[in-house]
Every structure is written in C-alpha cells, then in structure tokens.
XYZ file of C-alpha atoms in Angstrom:
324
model
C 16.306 -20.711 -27.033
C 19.149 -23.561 -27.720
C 22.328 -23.333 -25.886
C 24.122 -23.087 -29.419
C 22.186 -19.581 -30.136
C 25.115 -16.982 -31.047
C 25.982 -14.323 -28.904
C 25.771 -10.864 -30.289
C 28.404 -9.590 -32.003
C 30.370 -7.034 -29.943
C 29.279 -8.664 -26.774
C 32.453 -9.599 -25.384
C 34.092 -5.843 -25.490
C 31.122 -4.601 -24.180
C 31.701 -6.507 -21.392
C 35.403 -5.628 -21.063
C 34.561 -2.396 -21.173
C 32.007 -2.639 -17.919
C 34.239 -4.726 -16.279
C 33.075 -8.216 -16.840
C 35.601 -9.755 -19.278
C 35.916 -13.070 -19.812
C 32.478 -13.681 -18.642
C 30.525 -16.766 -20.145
C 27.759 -16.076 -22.020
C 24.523 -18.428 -21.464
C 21.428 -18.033 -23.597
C 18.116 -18.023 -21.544
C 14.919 -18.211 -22.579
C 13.221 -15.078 -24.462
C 9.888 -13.646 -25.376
C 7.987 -13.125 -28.497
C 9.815 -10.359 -29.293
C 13.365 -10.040 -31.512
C 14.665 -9.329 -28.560
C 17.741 -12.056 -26.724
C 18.616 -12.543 -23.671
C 22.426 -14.469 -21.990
C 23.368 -14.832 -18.777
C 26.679 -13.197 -18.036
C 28.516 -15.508 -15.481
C 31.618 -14.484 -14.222
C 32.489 -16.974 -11.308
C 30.466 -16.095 -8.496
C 28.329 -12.766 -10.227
C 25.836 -12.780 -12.452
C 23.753 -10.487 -14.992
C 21.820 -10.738 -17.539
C 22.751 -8.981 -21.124
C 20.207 -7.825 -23.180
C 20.507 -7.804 -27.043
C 18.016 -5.594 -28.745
C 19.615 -4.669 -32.274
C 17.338 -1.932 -34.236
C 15.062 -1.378 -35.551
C 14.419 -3.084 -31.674
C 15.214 -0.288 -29.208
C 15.920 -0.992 -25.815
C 15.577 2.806 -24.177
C 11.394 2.040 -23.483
C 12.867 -0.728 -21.042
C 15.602 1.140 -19.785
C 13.488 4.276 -18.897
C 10.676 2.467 -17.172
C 13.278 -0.117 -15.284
C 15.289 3.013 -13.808
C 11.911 4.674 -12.853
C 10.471 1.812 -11.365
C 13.429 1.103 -9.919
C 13.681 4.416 -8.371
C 10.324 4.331 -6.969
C 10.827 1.050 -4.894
C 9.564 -1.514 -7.198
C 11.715 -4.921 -8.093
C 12.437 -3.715 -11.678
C 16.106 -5.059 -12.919
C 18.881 -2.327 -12.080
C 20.656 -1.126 -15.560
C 24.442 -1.669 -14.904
C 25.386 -0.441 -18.570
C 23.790 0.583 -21.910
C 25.639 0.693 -25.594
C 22.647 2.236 -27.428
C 24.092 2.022 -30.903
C 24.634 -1.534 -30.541
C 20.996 -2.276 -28.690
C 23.609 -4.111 -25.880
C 22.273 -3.577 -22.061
C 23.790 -5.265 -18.550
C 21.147 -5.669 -16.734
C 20.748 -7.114 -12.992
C 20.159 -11.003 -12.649
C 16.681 -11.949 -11.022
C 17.526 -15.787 -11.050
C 15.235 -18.663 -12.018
C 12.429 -18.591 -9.424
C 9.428 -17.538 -11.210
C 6.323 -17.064 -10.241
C 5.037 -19.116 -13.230
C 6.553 -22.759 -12.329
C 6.341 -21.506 -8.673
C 2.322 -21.657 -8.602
C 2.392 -24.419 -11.042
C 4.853 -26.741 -8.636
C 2.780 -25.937 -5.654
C -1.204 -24.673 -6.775
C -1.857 -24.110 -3.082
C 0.487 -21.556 -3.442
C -1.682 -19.403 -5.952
C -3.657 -17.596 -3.737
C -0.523 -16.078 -1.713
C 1.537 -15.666 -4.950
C -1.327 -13.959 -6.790
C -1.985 -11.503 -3.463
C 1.549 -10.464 -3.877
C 1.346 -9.858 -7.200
C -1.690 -7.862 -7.001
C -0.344 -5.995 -3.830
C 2.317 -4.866 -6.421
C -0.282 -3.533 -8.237
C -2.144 -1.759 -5.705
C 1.393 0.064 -4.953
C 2.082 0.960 -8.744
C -1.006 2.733 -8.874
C -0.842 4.976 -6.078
C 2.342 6.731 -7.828
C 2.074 8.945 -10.200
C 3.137 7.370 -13.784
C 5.976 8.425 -15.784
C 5.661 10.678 -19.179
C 4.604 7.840 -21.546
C 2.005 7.244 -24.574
C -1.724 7.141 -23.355
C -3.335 3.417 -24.117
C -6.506 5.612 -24.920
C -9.883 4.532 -26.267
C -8.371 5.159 -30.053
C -4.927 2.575 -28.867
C -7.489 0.557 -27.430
C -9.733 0.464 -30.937
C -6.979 -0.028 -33.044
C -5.131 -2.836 -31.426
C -8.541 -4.942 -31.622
C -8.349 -4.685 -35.353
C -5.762 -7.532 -35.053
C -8.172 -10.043 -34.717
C -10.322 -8.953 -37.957
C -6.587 -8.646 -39.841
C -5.173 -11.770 -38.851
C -7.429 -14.472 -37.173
C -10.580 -14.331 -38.992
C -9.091 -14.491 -42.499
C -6.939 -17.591 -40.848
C -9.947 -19.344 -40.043
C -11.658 -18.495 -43.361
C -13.860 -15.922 -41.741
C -14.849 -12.442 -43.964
C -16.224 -10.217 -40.829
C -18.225 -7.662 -40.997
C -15.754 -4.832 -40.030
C -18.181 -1.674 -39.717
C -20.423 -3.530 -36.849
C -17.179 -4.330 -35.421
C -16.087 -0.812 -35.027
C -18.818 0.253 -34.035
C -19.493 -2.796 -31.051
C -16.487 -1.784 -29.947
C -17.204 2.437 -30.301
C -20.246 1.418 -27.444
C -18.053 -0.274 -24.700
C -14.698 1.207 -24.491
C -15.895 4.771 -23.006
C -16.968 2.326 -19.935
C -12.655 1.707 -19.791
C -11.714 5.531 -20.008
C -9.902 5.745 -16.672
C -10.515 8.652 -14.003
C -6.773 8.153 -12.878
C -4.804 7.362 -15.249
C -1.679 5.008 -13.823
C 1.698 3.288 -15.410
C 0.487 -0.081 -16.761
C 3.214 -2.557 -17.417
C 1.079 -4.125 -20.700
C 2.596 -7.492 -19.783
C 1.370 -8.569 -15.916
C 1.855 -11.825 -15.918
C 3.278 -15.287 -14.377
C 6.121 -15.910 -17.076
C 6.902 -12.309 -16.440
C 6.940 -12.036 -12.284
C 9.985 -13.462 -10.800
C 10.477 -14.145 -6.540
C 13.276 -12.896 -5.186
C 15.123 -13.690 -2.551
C 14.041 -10.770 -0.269
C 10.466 -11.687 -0.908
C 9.417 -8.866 -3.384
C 7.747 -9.600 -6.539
C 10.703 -8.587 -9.923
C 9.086 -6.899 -12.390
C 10.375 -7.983 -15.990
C 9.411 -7.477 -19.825
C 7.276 -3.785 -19.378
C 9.144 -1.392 -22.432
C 5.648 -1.860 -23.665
C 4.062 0.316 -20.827
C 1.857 2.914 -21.031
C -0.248 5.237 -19.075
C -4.198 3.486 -18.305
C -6.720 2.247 -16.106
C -5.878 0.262 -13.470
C -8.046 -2.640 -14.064
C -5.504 -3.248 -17.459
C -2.836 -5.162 -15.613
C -5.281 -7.062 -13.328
C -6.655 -8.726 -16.569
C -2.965 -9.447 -17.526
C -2.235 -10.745 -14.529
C -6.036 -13.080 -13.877
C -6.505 -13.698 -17.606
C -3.245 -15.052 -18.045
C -2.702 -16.204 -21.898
C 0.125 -18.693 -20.811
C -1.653 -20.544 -17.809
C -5.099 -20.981 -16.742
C -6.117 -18.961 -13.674
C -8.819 -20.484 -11.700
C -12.149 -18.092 -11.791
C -12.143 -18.842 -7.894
C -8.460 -16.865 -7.997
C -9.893 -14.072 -10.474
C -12.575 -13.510 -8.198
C -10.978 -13.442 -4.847
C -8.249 -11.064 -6.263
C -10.389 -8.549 -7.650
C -11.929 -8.719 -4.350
C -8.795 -7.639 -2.862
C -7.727 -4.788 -4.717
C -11.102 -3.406 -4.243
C -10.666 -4.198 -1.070
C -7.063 -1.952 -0.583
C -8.464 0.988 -3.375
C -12.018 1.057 -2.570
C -12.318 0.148 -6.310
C -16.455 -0.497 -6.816
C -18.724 -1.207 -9.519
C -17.682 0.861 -12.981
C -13.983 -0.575 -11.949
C -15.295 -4.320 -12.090
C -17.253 -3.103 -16.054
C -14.325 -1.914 -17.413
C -11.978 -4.528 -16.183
C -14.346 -6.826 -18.242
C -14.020 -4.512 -20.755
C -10.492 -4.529 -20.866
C -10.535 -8.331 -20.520
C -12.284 -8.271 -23.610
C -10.632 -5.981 -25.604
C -7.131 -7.649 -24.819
C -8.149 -11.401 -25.260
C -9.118 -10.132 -28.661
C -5.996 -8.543 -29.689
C -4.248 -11.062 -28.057
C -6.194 -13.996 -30.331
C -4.854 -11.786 -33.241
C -1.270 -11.512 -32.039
C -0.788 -14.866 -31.584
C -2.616 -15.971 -35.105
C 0.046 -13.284 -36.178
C 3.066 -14.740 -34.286
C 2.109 -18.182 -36.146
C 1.788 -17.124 -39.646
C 4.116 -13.932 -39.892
C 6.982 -14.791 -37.420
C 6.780 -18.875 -37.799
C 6.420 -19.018 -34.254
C 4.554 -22.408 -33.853
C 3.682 -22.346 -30.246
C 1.593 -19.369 -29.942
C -1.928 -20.703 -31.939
C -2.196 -23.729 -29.530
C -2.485 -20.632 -27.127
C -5.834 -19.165 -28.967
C -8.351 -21.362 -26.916
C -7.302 -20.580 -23.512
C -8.135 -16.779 -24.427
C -11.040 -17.368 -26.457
C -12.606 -18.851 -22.789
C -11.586 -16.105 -21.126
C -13.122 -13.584 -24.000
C -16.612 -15.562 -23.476
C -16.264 -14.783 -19.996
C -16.092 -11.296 -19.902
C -18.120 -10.998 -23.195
C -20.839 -12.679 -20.210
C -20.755 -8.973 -18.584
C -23.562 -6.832 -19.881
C -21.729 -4.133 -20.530
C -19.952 -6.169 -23.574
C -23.461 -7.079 -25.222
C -22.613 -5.056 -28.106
C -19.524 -6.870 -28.782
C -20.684 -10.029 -27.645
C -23.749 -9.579 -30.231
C -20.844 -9.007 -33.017
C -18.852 -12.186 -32.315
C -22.020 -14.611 -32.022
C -23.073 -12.714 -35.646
C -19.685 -13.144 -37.124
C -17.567 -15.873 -35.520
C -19.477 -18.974 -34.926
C -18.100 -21.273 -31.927
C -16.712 -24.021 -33.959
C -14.716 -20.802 -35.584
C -12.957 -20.289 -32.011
C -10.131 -21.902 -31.147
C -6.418 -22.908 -32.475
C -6.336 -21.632 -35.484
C -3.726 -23.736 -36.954
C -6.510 -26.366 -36.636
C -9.263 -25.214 -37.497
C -7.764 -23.367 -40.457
C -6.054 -26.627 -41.737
C-alpha cells in the first residue's frame, strides 16, 4: 500500500478517545483481504490500527487474538475496538518478519522453521476455542474454486462429477481424531520475531477447528516463498518427533496439501480476475509444484488420476499467461 492511501474516516477521534491523539497515521502493507492496516506513532509508542469497514468484520480476529493471547501465544493484544466503525488498536509487532528474516539469511531456515513449528506443537495441545469445523464438507466445497475460477481461465471445461467424487475418496483420510484451532494462514509473511524471541502470530480471523497437519502445510507449502523439500521433510520429522504423530498423520497432511494448493490455485485466479489484484496469478506455479508433490502420495491417486484426465501440464501454471 502507497504512503498516500487515506486513513479511515473517524480514525483520528477514535484515537482521542483511547488516548492516542495526535498520533500519525502510517499505512503498512496489507493482505488480500479489504481489510487496512496504519501504524499509529505517537513519539516513542506505537500500534497498529486496524480498519475493517463491513460487510468486513473484525470480531473473528479479535476473539481468536484475545484467546490466543490468553493462552500464552504471541497473538497482538487488542487495546480498543469501535465495532460499528470496523476500527481496532491493536499492539505493534514491528518489522522483523520471519519472511525477509529466512530470506536475508537461508541458513537461518531450519531454526526459524523449528520455532515456528514448535508453535504449532504448543497450539495443539490446548483445547481450541468454540469456532466453525473445517470439516470434510468445508474441505469439499472450498476445492470447487479451482473448477469455478481457474479452469474456465485457462480455457479448461472439467469434468465436475469425477471431480467430486476424486475428492469424496481422499478427504475421510484428513478427518482428524483431535480436532485443534488452526490459524488457516501459517505462514512466513504472516510470523513475525519478536524481541523476546517468541514467534507473533498475525492474520488468523479465518481460523477454524481441524487436523493438525492443516497449518504444517501452510506453514511448508508456503504459496509466497519456496520451502526447500529438505526443510518440509526435516520439520515434519520434528513434530512427529514432539506428538508422536505417525503414518495416517503424514497421508492426510498430503491430503491437506492437496486440497489447499487447489483452492489456493483458485483463489488466486480469483484475486486476479475478480479483485484486479495483479500479483497473485504469477503465484499459481509455485503451488501447482507443490500440488504435484503431494498428488505423488498414494493416497491422492484418485485426485491425481482427475487432474492428469482433465488439466494437462501445459494447462498448469500462471494463468494470466497461459490464458492470454
């Protein structure tokens, strides 16, 4: 976001009201949401505010961030809330994230990504929060983005009753035992570091309750950066190391790998055409390698059969290219 984007109206007596007036007001970068974020600077103290007009709603956010935050975790404190207005004060994690960290320094990816996953292995020995289920019929539906928006971009006409039904087979192998709080949105541009040395925790009002293995794909099958297969592996490693995770864990994080790439491919495709957002479809063939990767598990072979039938590989890719 440009340093001439235009603060929300109403700002400035919020922030009388909660003690910071006369506070500058500097835009930082967002996320592909309506949402905006400023930094409030008011000489030496600083905050972030939130603006989330509806129909956006900031409570998912503010609910999670106060129960993470109450359970030890490095979500953002909530110093002040004007629902009607979509207007939140939020604490200040800084600039030192964990995506240009690793990406200054790579031979500091296999510490940074232990920590992250360590994060992990905490979250899901709590007990999640009353949220929506991401169940095997969220799961379903959400892949129908790809069908919806990519294929017709790439002048594809699938076959969409082998599709459900690829996709009917695999995801009972991702029904979790346990089901735990998971953030939807694990990944580098979201993880800050912080001066204490914990991990902060941003950008999870899309959480809902799952299995565990959904966050590690966020987190190793990152859309935004490339994570070495040498880092995927040893990490998984780990956290079966710390949960005793085995064999059924490893299927459905491919799975899950699988069924997010996809819906991710879509989202973007739909970020591109609906939203205008030109950055996202350059995106498309980072996660199209890491679909072929876990579509390489044999669990996936009935979806893996369905894309080979239906989506040829000079079909997979950026498709602002290949569509032009």
């Amino acid at each position: 976001m440009g340093a001439t984007l235009t603060e929300p109206a109403g700002a400035q007596a919020f922030l009388e009201v909660h003690g910071w007036g006369g506070a500058t007001l500097v835009p930082v970068t967002g996320d592909a949401s309506f949402r905006r974020y400023f930094r409030v600077i008011d000489g030496a103290r600083r905050a972030i505010l939130m603006d989330a007009p509806p129909p956006e709603d900031t409570g998912p956010f503010l609910s999670i961030a106060r129960w993470l935050h109450a359970h030890g975790f490095a979500a953002p404190e909530v110093f002040a809330v004007d629902t009607a207005q979509g207007l939140a004060l939020i604490e200040d994690f800084g600039d030192d994230r964990f995506r240009e960290a690793v990406d200054a320094d790579p031979a500091r990816a296999p510490e940074l990504y232990r920590a992250a996953v360590d994060v992990l292995v905490a979250l899901h020995g709590v007990a999640p929060p009353p949220v929506d289920p991401y169940d095997r019929a969220a799961l379903a539906e959400r892949t129908l983005l790809l069908p919806e928006w990519y294929c017709p971009a790439v002048g594809i006409t699938p076959d969409l009753t082998s599709y459900a039904g690829a996709w009917d087979a695999v995801l009972p192998l991702a029904e979790p035992k346990a089901p735990v709080l998971a953030l939807r949105d694990y990944h580098a541009e979201n993880l800050m570091l912080l001066g204490d040395g914990r991990i902060g925790l941003l950008d999870f009002q899309d959480a809902m309750t799952g299995h565990p293995a959904y966050d590690l794909v966020s987190l190793l099958q990152d859309a935004r950066r490339d994570v070495e297969p040498a880092i995927e592996a040893a990490m998984l490693n780990h956290y079966a190391q710390a949960t005793g995770a085995g064999d059924d864990f490893m299927t459905a994080y491919h799975v899950l790998g699988a069924q997010r790439n996809t819906r991710i491919i879509g989202v973007f495709t739909r970020l591109w055409q609906r939203d205008h957002k030109d950055r996202y479809p350059s995106l498309c063939p980072r996660v199209w390698g890491y679909l072929e990767r876990d579509l390489a598990h044999p669990a996936l072979a009935p979806v893996k059969a369905w894309f080979d039938a239906n989506i040829p590989a000079s079909k997979r890719g950026d498709p602002m290219l290949i569509g032009a």
